[in-house]
Coordinates of C-alpha atoms in Angstrom, one line a residue:
X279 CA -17.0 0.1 -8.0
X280 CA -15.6 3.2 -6.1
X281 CA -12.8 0.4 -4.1
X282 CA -12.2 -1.7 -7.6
X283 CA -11.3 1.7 -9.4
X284 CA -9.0 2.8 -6.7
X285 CA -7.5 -0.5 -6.6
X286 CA -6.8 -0.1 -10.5
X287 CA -5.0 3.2 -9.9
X288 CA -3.3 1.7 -7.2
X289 CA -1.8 -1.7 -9.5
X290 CA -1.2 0.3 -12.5
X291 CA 1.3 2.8 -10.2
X292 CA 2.4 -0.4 -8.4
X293 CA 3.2 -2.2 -11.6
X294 CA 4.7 0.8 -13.2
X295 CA 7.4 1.1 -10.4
X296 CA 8.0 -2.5 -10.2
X297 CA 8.6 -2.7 -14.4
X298 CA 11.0 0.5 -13.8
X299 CA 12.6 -1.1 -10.8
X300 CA 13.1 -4.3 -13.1
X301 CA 14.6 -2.8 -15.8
X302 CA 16.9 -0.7 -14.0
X303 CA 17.7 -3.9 -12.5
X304 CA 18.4 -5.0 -15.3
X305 CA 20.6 -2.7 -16.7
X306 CA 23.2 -2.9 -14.0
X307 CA 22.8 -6.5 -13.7
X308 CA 22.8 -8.2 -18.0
X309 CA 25.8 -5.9 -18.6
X310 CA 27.7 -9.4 -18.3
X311 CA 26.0 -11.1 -21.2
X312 CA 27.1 -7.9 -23.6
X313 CA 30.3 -8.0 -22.0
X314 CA 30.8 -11.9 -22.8
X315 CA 29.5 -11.8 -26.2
X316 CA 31.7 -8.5 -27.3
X317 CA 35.1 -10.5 -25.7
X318 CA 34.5 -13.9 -26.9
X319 CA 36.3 -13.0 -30.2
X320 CA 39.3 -12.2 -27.7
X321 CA 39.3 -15.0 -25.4
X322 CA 38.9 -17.3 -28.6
X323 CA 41.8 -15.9 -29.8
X324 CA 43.8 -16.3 -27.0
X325 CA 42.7 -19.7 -25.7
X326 CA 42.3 -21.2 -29.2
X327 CA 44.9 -19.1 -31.7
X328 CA 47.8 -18.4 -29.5
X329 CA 48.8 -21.7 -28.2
X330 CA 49.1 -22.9 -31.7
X331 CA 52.7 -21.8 -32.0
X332 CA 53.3 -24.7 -29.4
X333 CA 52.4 -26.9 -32.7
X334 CA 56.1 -26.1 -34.2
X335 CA 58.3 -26.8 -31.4
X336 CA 60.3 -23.8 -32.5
X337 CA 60.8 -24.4 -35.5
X338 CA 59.2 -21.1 -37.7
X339 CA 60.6 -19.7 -39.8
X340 CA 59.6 -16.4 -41.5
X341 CA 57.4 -17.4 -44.1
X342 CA 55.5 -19.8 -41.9
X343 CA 55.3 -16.8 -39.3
X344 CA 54.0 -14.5 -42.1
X345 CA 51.2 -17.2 -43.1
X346 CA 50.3 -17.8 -39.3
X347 CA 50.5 -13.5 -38.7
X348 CA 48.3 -13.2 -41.8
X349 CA 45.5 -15.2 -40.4
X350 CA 45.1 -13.8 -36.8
X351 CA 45.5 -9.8 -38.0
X352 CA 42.8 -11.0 -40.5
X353 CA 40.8 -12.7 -38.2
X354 CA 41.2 -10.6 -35.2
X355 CA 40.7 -6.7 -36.2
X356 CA 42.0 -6.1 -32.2
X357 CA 45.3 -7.4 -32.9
X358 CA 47.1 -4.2 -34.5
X359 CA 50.7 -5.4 -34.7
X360 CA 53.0 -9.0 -34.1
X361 CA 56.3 -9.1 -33.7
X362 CA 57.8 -12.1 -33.8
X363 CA 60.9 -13.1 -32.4
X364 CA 62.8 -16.2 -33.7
X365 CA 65.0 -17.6 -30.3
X366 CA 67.9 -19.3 -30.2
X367 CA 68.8 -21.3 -27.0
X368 CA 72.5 -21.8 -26.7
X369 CA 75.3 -22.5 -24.0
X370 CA 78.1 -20.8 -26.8
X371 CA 79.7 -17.9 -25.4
X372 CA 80.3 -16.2 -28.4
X373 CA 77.0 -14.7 -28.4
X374 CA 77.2 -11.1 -26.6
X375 CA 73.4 -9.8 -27.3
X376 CA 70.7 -11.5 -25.5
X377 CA 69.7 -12.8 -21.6
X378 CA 72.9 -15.3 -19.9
X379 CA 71.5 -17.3 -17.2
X380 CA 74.5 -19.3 -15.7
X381 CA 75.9 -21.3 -19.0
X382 CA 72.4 -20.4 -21.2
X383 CA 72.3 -17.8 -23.1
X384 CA 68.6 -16.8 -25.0
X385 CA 68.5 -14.4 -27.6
X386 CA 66.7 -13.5 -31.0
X387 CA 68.3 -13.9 -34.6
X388 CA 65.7 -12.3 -36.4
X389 CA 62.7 -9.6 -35.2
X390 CA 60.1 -9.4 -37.6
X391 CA 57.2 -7.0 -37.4
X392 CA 53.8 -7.9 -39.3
X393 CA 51.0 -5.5 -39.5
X394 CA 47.7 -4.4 -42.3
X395 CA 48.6 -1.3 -44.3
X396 CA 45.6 1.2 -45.3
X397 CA 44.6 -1.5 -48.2
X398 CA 44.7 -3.8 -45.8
X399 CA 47.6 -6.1 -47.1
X400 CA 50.0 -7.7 -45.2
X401 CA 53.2 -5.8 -44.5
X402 CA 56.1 -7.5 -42.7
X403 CA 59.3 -5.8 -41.6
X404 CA 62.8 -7.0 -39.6
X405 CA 63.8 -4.9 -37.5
X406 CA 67.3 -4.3 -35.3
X407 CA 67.1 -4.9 -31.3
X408 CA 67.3 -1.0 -31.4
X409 CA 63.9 -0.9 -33.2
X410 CA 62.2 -2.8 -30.5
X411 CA 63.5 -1.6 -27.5
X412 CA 60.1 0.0 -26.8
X413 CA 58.9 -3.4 -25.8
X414 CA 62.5 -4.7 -24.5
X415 CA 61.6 -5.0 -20.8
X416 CA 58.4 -7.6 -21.9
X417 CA 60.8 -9.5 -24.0
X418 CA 63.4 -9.5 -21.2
X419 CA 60.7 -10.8 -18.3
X420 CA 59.5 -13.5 -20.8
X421 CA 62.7 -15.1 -21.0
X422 CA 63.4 -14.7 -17.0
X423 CA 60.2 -16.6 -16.5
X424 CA 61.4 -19.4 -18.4
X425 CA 64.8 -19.6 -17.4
X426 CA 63.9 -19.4 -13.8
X427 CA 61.0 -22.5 -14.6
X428 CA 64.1 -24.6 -16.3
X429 CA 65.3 -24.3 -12.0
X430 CA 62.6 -26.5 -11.2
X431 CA 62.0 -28.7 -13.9
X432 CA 63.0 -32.5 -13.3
X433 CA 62.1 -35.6 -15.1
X434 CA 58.8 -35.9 -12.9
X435 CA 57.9 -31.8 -13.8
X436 CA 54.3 -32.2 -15.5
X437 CA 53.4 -28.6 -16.4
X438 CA 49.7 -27.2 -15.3
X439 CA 47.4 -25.1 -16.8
X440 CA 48.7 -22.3 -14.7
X441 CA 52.3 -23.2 -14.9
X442 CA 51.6 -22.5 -18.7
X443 CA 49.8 -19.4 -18.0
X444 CA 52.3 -17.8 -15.3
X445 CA 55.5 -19.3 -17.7
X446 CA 54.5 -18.9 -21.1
X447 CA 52.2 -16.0 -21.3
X448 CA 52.9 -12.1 -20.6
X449 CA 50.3 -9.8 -20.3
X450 CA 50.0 -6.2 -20.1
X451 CA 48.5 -3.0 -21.1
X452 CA 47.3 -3.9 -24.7
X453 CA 49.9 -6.4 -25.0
X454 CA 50.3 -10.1 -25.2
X455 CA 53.3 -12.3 -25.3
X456 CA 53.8 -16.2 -25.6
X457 CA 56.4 -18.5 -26.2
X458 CA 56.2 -21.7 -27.4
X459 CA 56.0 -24.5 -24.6
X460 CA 59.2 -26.9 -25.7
X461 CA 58.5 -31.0 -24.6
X462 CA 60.3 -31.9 -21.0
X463 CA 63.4 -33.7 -22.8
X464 CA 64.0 -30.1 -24.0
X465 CA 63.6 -28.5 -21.3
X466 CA 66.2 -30.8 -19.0
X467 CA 68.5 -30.5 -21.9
X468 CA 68.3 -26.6 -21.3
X469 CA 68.8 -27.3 -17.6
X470 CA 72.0 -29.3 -18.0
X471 CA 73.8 -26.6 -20.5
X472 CA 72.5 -23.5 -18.2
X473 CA 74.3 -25.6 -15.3
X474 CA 77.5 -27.7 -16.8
X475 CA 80.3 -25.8 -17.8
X476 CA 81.7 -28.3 -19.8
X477 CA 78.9 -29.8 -22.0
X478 CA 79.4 -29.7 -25.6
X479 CA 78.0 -26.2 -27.2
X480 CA 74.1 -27.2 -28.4
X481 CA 71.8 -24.7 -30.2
X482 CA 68.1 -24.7 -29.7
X483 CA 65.3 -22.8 -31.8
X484 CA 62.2 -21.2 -29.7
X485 CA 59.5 -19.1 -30.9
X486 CA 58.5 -15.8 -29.3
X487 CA 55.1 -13.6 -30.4
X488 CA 54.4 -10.1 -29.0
X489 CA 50.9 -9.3 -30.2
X490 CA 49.8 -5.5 -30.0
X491 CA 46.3 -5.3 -29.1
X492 CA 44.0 -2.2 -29.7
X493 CA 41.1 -2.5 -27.7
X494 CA 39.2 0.2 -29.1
X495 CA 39.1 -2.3 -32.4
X496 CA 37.1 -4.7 -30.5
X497 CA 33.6 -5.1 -31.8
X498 CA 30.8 -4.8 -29.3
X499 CA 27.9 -6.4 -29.4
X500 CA 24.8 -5.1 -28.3
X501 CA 22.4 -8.4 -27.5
X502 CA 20.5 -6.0 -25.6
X503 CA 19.6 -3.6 -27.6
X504 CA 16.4 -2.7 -25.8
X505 CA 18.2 -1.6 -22.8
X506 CA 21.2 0.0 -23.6
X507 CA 21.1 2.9 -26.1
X508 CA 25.2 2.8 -26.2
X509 CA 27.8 0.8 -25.3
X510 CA 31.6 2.1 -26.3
X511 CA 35.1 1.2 -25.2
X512 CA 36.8 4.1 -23.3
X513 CA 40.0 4.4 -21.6
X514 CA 39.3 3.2 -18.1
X515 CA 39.9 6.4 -16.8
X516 CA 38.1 8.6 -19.1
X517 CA 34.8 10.0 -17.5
X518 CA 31.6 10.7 -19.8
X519 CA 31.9 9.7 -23.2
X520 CA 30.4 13.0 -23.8
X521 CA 29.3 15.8 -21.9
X522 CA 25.3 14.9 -22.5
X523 CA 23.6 13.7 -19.4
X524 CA 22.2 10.2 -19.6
X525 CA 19.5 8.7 -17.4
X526 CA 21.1 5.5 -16.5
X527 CA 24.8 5.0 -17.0
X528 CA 27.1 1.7 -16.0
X529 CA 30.6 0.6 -16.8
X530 CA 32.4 -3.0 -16.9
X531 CA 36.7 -3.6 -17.1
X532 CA 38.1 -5.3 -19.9
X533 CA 40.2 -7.9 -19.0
X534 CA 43.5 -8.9 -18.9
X535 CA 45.5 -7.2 -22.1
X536 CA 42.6 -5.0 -22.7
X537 CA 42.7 -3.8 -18.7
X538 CA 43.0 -0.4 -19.7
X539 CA 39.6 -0.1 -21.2
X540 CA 36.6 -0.5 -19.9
X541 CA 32.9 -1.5 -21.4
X542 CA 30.8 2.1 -21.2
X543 CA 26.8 1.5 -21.1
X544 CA 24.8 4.4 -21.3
X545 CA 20.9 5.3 -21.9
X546 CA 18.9 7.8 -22.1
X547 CA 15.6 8.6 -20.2
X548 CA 13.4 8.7 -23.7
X549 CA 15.1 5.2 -24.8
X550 CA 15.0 3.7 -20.9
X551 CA 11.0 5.4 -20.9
X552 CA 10.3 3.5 -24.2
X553 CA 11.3 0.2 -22.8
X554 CA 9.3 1.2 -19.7
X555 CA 6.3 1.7 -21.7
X556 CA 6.4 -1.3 -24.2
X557 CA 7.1 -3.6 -20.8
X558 CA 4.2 -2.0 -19.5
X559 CA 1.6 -2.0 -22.6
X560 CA 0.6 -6.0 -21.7
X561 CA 0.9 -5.6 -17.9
X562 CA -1.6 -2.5 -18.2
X563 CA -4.0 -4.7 -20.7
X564 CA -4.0 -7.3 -18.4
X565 CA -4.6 -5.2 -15.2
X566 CA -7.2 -3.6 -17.3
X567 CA -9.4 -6.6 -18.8
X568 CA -9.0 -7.6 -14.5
X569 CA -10.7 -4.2 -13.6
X570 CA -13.1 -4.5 -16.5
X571 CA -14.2 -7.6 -15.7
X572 CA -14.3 -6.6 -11.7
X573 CA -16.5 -3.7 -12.8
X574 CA -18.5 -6.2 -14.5
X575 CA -19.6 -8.1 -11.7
X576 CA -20.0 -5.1 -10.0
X577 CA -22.3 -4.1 -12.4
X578 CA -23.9 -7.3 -12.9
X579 CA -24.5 -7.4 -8.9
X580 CA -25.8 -3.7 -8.9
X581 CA -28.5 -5.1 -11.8
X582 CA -29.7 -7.8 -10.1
X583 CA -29.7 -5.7 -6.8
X584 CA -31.9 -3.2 -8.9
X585 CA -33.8 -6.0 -10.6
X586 CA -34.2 -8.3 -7.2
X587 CA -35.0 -4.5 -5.8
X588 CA -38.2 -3.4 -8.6
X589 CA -39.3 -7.5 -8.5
X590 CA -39.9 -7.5 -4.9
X591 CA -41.8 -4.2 -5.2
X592 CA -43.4 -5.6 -8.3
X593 CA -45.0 -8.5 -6.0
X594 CA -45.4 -6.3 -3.7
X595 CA -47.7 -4.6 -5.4
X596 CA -48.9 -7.3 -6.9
X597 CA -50.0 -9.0 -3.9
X598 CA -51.5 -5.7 -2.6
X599 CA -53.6 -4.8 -5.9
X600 CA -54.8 -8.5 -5.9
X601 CA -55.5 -8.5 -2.5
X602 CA -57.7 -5.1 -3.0
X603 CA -59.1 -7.5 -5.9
X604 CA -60.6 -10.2 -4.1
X605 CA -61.3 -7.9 -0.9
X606 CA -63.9 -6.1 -3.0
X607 CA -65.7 -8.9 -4.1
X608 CA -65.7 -10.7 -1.1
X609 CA -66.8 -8.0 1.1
X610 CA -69.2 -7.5 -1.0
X611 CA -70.6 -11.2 -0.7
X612 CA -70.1 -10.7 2.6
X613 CA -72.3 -7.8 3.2
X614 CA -74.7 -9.5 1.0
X615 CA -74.8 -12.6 2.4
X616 CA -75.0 -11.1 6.4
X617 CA -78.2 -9.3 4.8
X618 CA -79.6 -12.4 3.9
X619 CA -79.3 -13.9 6.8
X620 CA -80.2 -10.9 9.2
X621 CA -83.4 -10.3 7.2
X622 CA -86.4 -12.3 8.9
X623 CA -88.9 -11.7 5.4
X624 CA -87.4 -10.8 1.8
X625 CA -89.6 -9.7 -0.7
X626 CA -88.8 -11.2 -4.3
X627 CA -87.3 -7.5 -5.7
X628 CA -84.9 -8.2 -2.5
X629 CA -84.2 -11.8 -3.4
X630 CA -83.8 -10.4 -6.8
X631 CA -81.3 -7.9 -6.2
X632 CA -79.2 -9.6 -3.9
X633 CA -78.8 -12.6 -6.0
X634 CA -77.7 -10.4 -9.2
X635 CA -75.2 -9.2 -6.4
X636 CA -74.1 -12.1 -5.7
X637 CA -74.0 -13.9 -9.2
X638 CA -72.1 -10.5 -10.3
X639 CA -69.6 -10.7 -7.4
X640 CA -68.9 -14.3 -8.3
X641 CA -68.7 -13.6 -11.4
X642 CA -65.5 -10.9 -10.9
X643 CA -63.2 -13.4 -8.5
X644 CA -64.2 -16.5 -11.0
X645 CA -62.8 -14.1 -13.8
X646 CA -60.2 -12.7 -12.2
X647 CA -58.8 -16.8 -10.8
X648 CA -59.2 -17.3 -14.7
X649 CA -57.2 -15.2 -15.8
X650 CA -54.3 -15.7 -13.4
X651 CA -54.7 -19.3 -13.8
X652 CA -55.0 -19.1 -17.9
X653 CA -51.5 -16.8 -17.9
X654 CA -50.4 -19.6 -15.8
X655 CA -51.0 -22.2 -18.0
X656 CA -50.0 -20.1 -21.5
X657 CA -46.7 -19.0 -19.5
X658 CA -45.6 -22.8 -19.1
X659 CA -47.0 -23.8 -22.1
X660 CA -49.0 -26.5 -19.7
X661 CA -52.6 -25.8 -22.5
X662 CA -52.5 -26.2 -26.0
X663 CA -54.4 -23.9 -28.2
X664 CA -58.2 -24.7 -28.9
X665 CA -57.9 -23.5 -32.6
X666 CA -61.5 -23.0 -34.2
X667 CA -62.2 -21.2 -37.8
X668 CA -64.2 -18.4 -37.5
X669 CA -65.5 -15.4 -39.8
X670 CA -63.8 -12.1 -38.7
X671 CA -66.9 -10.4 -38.8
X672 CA -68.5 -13.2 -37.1
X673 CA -66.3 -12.9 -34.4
X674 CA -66.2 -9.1 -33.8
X675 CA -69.6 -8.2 -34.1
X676 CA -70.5 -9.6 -30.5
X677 CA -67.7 -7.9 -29.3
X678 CA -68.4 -4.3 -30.7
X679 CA -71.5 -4.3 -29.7
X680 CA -70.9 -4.8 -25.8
X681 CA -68.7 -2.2 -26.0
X682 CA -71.4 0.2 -27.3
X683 CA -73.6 -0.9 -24.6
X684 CA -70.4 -1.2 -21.4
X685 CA -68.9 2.2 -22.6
X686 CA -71.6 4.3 -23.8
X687 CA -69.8 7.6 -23.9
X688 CA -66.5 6.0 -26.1
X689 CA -66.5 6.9 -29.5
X690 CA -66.0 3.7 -30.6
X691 CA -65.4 2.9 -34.5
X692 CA -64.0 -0.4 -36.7
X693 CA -63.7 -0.7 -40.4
X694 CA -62.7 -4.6 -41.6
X695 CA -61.2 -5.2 -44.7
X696 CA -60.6 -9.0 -44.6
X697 CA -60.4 -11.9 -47.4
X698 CA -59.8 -14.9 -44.8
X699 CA -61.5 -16.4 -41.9
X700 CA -59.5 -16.5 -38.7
X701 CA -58.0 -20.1 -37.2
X702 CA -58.1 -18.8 -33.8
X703 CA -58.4 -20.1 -30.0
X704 CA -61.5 -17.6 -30.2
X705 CA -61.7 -17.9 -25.9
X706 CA -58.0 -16.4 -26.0
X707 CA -58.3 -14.0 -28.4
X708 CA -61.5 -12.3 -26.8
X709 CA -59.7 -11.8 -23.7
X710 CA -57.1 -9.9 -25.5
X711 CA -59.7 -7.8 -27.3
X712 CA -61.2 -7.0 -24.0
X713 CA -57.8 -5.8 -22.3
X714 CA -57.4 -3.6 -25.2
X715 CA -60.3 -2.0 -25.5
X716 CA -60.4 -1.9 -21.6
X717 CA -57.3 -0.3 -21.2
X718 CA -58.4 2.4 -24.5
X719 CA -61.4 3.3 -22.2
X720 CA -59.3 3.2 -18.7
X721 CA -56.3 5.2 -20.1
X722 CA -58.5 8.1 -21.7
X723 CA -59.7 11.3 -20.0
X724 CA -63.2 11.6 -19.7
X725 CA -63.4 14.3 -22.7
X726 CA -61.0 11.7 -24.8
X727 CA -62.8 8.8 -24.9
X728 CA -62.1 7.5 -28.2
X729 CA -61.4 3.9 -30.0
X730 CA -61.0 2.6 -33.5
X731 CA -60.0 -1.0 -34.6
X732 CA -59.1 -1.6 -37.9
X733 CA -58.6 -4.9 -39.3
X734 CA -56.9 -6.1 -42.9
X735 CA -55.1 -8.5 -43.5
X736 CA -51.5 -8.7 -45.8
X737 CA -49.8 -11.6 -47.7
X738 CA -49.5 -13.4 -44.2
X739 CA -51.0 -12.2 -41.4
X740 CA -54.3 -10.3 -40.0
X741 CA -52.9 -6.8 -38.8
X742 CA -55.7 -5.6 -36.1
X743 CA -55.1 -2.3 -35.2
X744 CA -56.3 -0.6 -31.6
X745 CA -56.2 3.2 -31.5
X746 CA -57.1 5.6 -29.1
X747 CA -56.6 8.9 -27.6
X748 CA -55.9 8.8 -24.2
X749 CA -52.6 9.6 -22.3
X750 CA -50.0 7.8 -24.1
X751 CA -47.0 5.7 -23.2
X752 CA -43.1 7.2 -22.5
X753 CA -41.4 5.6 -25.4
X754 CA -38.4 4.4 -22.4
X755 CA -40.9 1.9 -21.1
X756 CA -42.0 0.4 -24.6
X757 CA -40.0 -2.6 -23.5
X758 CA -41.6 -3.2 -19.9
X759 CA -45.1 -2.7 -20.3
X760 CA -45.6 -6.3 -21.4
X761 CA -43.6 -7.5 -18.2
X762 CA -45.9 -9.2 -16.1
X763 CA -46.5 -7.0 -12.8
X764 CA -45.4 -3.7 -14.2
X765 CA -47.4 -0.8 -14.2
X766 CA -46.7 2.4 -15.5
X767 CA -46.8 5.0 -12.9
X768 CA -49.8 7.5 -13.6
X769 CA -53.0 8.9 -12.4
X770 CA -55.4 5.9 -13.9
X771 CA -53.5 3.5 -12.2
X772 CA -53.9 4.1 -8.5
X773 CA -56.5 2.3 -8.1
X774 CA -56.4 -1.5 -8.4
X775 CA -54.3 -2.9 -11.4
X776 CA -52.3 -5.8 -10.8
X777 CA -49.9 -5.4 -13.7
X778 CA -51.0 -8.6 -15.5
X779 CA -53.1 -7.2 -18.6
X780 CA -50.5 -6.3 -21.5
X781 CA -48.6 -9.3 -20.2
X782 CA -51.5 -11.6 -20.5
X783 CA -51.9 -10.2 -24.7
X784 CA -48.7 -10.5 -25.2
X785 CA -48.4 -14.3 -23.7
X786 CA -51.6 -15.3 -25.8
X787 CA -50.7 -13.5 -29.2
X788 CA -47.1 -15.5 -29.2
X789 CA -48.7 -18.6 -28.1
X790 CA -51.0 -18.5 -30.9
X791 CA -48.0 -17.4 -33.2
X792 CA -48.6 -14.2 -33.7
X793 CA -46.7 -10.7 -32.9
X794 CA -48.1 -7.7 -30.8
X795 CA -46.4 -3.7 -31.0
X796 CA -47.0 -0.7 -29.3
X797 CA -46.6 3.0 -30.6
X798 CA -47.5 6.0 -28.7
X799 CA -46.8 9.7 -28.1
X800 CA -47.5 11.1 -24.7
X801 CA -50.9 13.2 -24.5
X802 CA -51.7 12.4 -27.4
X803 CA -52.8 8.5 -28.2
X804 CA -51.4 4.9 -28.7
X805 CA -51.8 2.3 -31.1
X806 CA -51.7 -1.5 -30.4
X807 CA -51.1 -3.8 -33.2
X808 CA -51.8 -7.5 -33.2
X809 CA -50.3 -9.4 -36.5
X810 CA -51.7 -13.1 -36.5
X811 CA -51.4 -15.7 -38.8
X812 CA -53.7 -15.5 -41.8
X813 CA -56.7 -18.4 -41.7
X814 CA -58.0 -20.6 -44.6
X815 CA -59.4 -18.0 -47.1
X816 CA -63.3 -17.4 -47.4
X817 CA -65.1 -19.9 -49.6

């Protein structure tokens, strides 16, 4: 029990530190799954939304740019501002504001900024190349990219998902740009007027949007909420998001526009320890039931240790008190019977006295096989009962009276108040008067000697009452007195008692369907009482 209980401590501190190494683990390692969820409002947007201008082929105008602006500010709260820029592609060279490449000259008509107010309506605003030069330089590398693509195009040119990525798209610091991707014949047509001089002046439309992104507007989302306490968006080179120390801390990069931000996870060491704790509650149970049922068996293995232990001693002295048993007799018969033979003349008193030896010795071993072999037999149930009705008082008045001649110093007294004859096996029930007034005599000092029986009867049984005064029983061995080879341990019982006579009561009472108690108080008396069914009632 001493190695199972260590080994408890031991696996409870194991699994502790394994369930804290886990969800630390943990905590550095699902920050992806928060991080894909809070994005995929992004990534749909730029995957899904953006390429949509494509659809037009150019050809938005401002109303349709306000409809399509309405519905991404609306749907995306990141995207703070659009401005889109309506192109014109043109070989004229009356045009003096834009990009020239060779004979091609790109450059906006109209700017138009679109954006939410404070009630969260839609305001759009045209603006001058003046008011945009802030973002001039991403405007200016978008249309280098394509011009220097229209270089390599041909009539074979099929354009790949990263040709469309590394042309069409711009991406920087919380901003996004894209162009709309014009069909091949287009884009040869734009190669022939960037380089002939003398083809006839053509004018093109293109569609440019610059989306403002805010990153700090994306929504998180927590589908972890057991592990991290917080997760914010911070400038990716802020420190802390506060000057409070947390227990575990982690950090992932936004991505392309939003590069400048990063995902900022961060728990503290009651919220981590309450994780810890409701992790470990089932583990714990479970180690527990193990070490309650491993203390079980130990306990179980410890009884029947014990048990095995007092059974062995039990036949022990079983075999020794029966032993002294049959060793008296016998010797007895023995010496007896050596006399006999030794003597060359025996007078008739002689004959006379060893015969009454003899006949009495017999007598004790033929009782004593009886009544081993009758428990026997009532124990496996291998007799039945040889019921006879019989008058109480018929049956107890032989009895009492060789107890007033066996036990002359016992003050003996019986009262019987009784309507009903007894339907008893009367053989059995003798023998169980005997034990119990034997043991009333045995278990009595000398100046105690003292015995009443009382017998009434109630609505369904005979209650037969044996009381005496002599030592008394320790209530703690109530229950093992009737257990065949015990013996309480006391002065009266040192000399020769095999352990079988309460047993033997008890076994006869229940197999004629009856019920025996005990009640006692130490030094001062105890009273047996038999309850047996009630017999035909007196005629």
């Amino acid at each position: 029990m001493v190695l199972v209980t260590v080994l408890f401590v031991v696996s409870m501190v194991f699994a502790r530190k394994m369930i804290v190494n886990l969800i630390e683990g943990e905590f550095n390692n699902r920050k992806v799954e928060v991080f894909d969820q809070s994005v995929l409002a992004f990534n749909e947007f730029f995957n899904e939304k953006i390429p949509e201008i494509s659809y037009y082929q150019g050809f938005l105008d401002s109303v349709k740019a306000s409809g399509y602006a309405n519905d991404v500010l609306r749907k995306n709260p990141f995207v703070e501002q659009i401005l889109f820029y309506d192109l014109t592609v043109t070989n004229s060279d009356s045009v003096e504001l834009g990009i020239k490449y060779n004979h091609l000259m790109v450059y906006p008509k109209n700017i138009i900024s679109f954006g939410l107010d404070h009630k969260n309506r839609l305001v759009s605003q045209r603006k001058s190349s003046s008011d945009t030069r802030l973002y001039t330089e991403d405007f200016n590398n978008m249309v280098l990219k394509f011009v220097g693509f229209l270089d390599r195009v041909n009539d074979s040119t099929k354009m790949s998902d990263n040709d469309i990525y590394k042309v069409f798209y711009a991406m920087s610091a919380g901003k996004v740009s894209y162009m709309n991707i014009p069909r091949i014949t287009d884009m040869l047509t734009y190669k022939r007027m960037m380089s002939i001089f003398d083809v006839p002046v053509m004018s093109y439309d293109q569609d440019l949007f610059m989306f403002i992104i805010n990153p700090n507007r994306i929504k998180v989302k927590n589908v972890l909420p057991n592990l991290y306490e917080h997760i914010t968006v911070v400038p990716i080179v802020s420190g802390n998001v506060s000057d409070q120390h947390f227990h575990l801390e982690t950090e992932l990069s936004l991505p392309g526009a939003l590069s400048d931000y990063k995902l900022q996870f961060v728990s503290s060491e009651r919220f981590i320890n309450k994780e810890i704790n409701r992790r470990f509650l089932p583990v714990s149970l479970g180690i527990s039931l193990v070490y309650i049922i491993l203390l079980l068996i130990a306990y179980l293995i410890y009884r029947n240790v014990i048990i095995n232990s007092k059974l062995f001693q039990l036949q022990y002295d079983f075999i020794n008190n029966l032993t002294h048993e049959f060793k008296t007799p016998v010797s007895v018969i023995k010496i007896a019977g050596n006399n006999i033979q030794s003597a060359e003349n025996l007078s008739a008193t002689e004959q006379k006295m060893y015969g009454k030896i003899l006949d009495q010795e017999a007598d004790k071993l033929n009782s004593l096989m009886n009544k081993l072999l009758s428990f026997a037999q009532i124990e496996n149930k291998s007799i039945k009962p040889n019921k006879e009705q019989v008058g109480v008082e018929e049956f107890c008045a032989p009895i009492f009276e060789a107890v007033k001649l066996k036990y002359p110093d016992l003050n003996f007294s019986y009262t019987i108040d009784v309507q009903n004859d007894m339907v008893v096996d009367t053989t059995l029930l003798l023998s169980v008067f005997q034990n119990l007034i034997d043991n009333a005599y045995k278990y009595s000092e000398p100046q105690r000697k003292y015995l009443r029986i009382e017998m009434q009867q109630n609505k369904k049984n005979f209650v037969i009452k044996f009381k005496d005064r002599g030592i008394g029983i320790n209530k703690k061995e109530f229950n093992s007195i009737f257990k065949k080879f015990y013996r309480v341990k006391n002065q009266f019982n040192q000399q020769g008692s095999i352990g079988l006579g309460l047993a033997f009561c008890k076994e006869i009472v229940d197999f004629m369907g009856g019920e025996i108690k005990v009640d006692s108080v130490l030094n001062e008396g105890t009273t047996f009482t038999l309850f047996l069914p009630l017999g035909p009632k007196k005629i």
